[in-house]
Coordinates of C-alpha atoms and ligand atoms in Angstrom, one line a residue:
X566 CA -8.5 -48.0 -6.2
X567 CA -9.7 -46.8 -9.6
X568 CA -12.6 -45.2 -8.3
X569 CA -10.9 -43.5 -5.8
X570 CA -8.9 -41.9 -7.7
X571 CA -12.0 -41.0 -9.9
X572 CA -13.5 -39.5 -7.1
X573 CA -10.2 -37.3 -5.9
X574 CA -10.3 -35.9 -9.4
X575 CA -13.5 -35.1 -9.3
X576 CA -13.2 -33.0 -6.2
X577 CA -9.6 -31.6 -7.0
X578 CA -10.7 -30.9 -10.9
X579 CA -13.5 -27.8 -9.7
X580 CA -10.9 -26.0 -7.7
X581 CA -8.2 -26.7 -10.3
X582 CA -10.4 -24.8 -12.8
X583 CA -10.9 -21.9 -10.2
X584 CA -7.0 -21.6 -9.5
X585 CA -6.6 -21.4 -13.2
X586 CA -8.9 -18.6 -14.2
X587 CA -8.1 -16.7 -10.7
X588 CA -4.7 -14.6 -11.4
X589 CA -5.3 -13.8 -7.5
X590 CA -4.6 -17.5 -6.8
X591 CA -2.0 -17.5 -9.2
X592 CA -0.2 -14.6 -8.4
X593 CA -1.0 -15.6 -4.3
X594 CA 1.0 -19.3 -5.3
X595 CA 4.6 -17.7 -6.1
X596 CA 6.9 -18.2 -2.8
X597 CA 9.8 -16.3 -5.3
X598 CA 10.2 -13.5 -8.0
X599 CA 10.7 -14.1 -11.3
X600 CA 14.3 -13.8 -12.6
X601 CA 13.8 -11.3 -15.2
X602 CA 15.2 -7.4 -14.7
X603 CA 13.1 -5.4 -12.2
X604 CA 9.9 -4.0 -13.5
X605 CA 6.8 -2.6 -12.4
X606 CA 4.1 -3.8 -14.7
X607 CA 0.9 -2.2 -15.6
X608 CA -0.9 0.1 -12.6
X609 CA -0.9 0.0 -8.8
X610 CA -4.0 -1.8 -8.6
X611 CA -4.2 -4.0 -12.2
X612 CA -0.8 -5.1 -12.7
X613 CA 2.3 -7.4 -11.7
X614 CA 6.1 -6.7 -11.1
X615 CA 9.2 -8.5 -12.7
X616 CA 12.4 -9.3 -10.9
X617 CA 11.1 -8.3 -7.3
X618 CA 13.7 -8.6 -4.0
X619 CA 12.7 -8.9 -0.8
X620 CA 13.1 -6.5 1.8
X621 CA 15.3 -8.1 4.7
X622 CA 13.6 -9.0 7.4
X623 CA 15.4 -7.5 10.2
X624 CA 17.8 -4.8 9.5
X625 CA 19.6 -2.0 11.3
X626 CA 17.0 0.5 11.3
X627 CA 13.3 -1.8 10.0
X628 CA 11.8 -4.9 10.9
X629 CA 8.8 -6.4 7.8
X630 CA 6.0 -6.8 9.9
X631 CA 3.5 -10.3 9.4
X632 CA 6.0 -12.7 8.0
X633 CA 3.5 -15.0 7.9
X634 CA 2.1 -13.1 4.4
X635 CA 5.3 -13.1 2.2
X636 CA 4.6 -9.4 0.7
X637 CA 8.2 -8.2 1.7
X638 CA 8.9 -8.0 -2.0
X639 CA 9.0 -4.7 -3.7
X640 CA 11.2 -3.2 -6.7
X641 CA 14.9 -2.7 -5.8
X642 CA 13.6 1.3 -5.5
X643 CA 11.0 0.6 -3.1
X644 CA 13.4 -1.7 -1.4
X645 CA 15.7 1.0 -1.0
X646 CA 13.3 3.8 -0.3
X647 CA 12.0 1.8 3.1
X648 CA 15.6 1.1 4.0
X649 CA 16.7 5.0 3.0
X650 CA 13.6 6.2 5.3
X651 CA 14.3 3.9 8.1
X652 CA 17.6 5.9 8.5
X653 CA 16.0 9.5 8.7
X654 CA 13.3 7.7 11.5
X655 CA 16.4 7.4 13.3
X656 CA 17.3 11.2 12.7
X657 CA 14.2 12.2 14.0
X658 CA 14.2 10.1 17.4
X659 CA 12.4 6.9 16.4
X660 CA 14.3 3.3 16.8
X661 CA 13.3 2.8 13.2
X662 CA 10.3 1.5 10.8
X663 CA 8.0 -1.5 11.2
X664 CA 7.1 -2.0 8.1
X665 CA 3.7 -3.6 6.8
X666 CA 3.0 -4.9 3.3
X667 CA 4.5 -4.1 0.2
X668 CA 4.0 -6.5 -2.3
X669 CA 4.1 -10.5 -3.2
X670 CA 7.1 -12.1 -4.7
X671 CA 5.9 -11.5 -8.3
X672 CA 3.4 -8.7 -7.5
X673 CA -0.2 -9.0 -8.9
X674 CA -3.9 -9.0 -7.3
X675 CA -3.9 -10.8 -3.6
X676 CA -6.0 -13.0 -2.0
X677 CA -7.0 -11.0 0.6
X678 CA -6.2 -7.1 1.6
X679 CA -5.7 -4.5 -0.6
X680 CA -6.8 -3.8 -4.2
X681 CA -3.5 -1.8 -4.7
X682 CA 0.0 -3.4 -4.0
X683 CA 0.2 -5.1 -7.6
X684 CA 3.5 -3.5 -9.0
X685 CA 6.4 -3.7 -6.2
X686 CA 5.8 -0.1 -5.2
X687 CA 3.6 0.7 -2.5
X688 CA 4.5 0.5 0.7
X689 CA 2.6 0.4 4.1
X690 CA 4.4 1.8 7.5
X691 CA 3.5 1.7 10.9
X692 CA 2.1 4.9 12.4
X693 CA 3.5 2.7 15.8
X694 CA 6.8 4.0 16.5
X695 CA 9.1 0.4 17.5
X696 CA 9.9 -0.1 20.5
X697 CA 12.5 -2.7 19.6
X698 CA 13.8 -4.3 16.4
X699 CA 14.5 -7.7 17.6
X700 CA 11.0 -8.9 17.7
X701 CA 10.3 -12.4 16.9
X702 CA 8.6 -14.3 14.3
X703 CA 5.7 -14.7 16.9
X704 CA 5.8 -11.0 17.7
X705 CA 5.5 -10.0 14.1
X706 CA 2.8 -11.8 13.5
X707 CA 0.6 -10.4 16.7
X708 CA 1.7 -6.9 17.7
X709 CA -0.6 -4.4 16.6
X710 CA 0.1 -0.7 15.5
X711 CA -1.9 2.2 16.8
X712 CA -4.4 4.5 15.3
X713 CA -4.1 8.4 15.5
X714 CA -6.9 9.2 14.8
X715 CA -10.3 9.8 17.3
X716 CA -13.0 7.8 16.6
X717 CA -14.8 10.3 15.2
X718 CA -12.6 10.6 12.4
X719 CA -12.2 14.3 12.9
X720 CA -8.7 14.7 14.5
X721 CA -5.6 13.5 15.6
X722 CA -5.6 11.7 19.0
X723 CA -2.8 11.9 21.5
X724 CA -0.9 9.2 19.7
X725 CA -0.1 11.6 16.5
X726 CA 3.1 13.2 17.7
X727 CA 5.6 16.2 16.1
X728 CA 7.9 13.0 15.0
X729 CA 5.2 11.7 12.9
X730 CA 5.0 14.8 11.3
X731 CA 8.2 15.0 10.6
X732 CA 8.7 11.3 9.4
X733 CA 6.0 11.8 6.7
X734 CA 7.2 15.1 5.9
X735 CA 10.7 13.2 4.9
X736 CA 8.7 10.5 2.9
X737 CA 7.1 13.0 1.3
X738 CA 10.2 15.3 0.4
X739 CA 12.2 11.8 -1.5
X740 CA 11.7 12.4 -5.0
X741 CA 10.9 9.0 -5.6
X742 CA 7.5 9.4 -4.4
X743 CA 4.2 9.7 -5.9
X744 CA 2.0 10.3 -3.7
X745 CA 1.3 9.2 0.4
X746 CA -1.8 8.0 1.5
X747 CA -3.2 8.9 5.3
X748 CA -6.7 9.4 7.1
X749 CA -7.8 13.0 6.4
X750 CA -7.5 14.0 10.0
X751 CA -3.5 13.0 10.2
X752 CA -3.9 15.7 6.7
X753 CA -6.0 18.3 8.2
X754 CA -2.9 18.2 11.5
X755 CA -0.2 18.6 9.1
X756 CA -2.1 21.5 7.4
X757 CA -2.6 23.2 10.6
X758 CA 1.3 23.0 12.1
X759 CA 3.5 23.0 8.7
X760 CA 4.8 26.4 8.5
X761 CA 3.4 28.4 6.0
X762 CA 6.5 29.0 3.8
X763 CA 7.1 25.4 3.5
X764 CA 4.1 23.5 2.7
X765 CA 4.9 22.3 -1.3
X766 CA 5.5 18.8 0.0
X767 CA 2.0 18.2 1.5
X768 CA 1.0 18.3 -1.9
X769 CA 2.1 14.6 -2.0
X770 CA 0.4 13.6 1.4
X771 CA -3.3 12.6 0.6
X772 CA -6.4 12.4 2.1
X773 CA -8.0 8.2 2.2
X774 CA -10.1 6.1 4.0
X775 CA -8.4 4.5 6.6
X776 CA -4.8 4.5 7.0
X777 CA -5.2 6.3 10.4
X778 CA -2.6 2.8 11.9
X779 CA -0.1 2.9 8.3
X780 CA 0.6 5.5 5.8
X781 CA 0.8 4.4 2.3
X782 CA 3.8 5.3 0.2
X783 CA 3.4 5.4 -3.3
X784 CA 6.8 5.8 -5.5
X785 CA 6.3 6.9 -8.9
X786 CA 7.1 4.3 -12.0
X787 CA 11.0 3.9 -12.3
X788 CA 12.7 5.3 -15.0
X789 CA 12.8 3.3 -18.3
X790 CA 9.7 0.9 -16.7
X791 CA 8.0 1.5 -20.0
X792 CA 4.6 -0.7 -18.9
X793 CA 4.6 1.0 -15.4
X794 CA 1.1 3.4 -15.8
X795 CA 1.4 6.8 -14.3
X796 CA -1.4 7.7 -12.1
X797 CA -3.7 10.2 -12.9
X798 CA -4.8 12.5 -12.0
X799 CA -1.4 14.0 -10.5
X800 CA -1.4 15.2 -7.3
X801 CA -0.5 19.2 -8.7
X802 CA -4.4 18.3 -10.8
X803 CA -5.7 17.2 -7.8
X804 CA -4.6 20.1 -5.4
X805 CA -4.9 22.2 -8.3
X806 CA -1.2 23.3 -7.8
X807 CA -1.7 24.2 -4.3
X808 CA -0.8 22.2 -1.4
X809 CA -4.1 20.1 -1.0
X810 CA -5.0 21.9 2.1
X811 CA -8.2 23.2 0.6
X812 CA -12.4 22.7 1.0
X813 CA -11.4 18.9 -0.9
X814 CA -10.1 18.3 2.6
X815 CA -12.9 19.7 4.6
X816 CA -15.1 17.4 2.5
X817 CA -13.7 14.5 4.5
X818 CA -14.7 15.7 8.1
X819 CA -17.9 16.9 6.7
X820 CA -19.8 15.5 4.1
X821 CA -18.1 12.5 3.3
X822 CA -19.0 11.9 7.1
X823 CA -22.6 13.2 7.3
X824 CA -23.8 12.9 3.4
X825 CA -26.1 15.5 3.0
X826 CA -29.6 14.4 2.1
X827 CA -30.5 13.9 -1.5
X828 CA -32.7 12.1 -4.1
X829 CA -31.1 10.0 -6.9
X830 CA -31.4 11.1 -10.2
X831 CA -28.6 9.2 -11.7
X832 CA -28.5 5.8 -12.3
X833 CA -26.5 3.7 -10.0
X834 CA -22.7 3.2 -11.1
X835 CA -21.9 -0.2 -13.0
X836 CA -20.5 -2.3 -11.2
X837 CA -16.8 -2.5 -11.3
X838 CA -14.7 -5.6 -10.7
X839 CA -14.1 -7.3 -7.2
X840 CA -9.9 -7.1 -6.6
X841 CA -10.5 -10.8 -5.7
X842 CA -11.9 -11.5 -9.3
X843 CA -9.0 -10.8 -11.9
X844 CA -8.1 -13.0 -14.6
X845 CA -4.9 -12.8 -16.2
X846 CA -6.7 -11.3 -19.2
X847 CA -7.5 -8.4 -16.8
X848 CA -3.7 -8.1 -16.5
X849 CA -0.9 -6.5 -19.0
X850 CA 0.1 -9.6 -21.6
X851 CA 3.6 -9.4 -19.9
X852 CA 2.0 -10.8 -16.4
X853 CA 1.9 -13.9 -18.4
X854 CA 5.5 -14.1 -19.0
X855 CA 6.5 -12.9 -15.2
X856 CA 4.3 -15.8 -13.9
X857 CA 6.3 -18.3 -16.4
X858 CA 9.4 -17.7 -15.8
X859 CA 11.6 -19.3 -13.7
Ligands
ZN1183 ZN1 -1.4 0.1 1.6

């Protein structure tokens, strides 16, 4: 008996350790938020989030999408943006939002998928517009959404529609946003049909790889969130004041797609840390305490 148990602790001990020194795993363990006041903690993609609630997961005008991963947590604004922008989906035709990740019960680096998502307040929506919202558990978990984009990466394909257009145009206008992340092609549309008199928003719509089946809403740190970190550079640095719909756009359909020819001269960039390799000393001190408590 003794040395079975001898041998169970042998083979439990290694992964123990690895659980321990992985804030991944130990953020990735919490089922539930902590119950502390809502906060976002540290930056989008090094950071953790206090006092978290979960998005429903069915409601009038939204269904969470993937049960099954337990990131329908975000801060009470985020909560309310998605529920807020559900509504004007409705104004514009849709049946409503499916909505894709947001964060883990307690925030923090994840296991698997995205580097960003640590603070409660990115959001990822469908580009598939629903066709019900009584889907299943089951459903959920194995409905795909759609790409708009062509394979090429250079345009819109005939999925993109004036209503998209419109929705991110309202998730772009809601002043609680930072900044909204699609494929340069969905961009490059937008630039081409917004009217010219009315193109400040687009500023907040940005250019990224991928994100040709979600966009990614990024709300801005809450007022009085004195650990949530600002991102820089701004969107107005970025655009240079403009509305982003400039030759850093081109760059995407071009060069960032057929690099032109060059020899290195620079040594190679160090390299930077894995998002599956935090420690909770990579984290902001208060991580510690929103793990802790209760
Ligand atoms: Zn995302």
């Amino acid at each position: 008996m003794r040395l079975i148990i001898l041998t169970l602790l042998l083979t439990v001990a290694p992964v123990l350790a690895t659980a321990q020194s992985l804030a991944n795993q130990m953020f990735g363990a919490h089922s539930m938020p902590s119950l502390q006041a809502p906060e976002a903690i540290g930056s989008y993609a090094n950071g953790c989030a206090a006092g978290l609630v979960r998005l429903p997961e069915t409601g009038p005008t939204w269904q969470a999408m993937r049960l099954s991963r337990n990131r329908n947590w975000g801060h009470p604004d985020a909560i309310s943006y998605v529920q807020d922008l559900s509504r004007k989906a409705v104004q514009i035709g849709w049946n409503g939002l499916y909505i894709g990740d947001i964060s883990q019960p307690r925030g923090g680096p994840m296991t698997s998928g995205h580097a960003s998502h640590q603070i409660g307040l990115d959001i990822d929506i469908w580009m598939l517009p629903p066709t019900r919202l009584n889907l299943s558990r089951n459903e959920r978990e194995n409905l795909s959404s759609i790409s708009v984009r062509t394979n090429d990466q250079r345009s819109v394909n005939s999925n993109w529609t004036p209503a998209h257009h419109e929705l991110l145009k309202q998730a772009a206008l809601d002043p609680r946003v930072d900044r909204i992340f699609v494929a340069a092609a969905v961009k490059l549309e937008m630039c081409k049909t917004a009217t010219r008199a009315d193109t400040a928003w687009l500023q907040k719509i940005r250019p990224a790889v991928g994100h040709n089946y979600h966009f990614h809403v990024r709300l801005s740190c809450p007022r009085g969130n004195r650990h949530c970190v600002t991102q820089t550079p701004t969107v107005a640095e970025l655009s240079k004041g403009g509305n982003g719909c400039d030759e850093t756009l081109e760059w995407w359909v071009t060069d960032f797609l057929n690099p032109p020819r060059r020899e290195r001269t620079e040594p190679p960039a160090p390299r930077t840390r894995h998002p599956r390799e935090f420690t909770m000393a990579d984290l902001p001190t208060q991580c510690q305490q929103v793990l802790a408590t209760q």
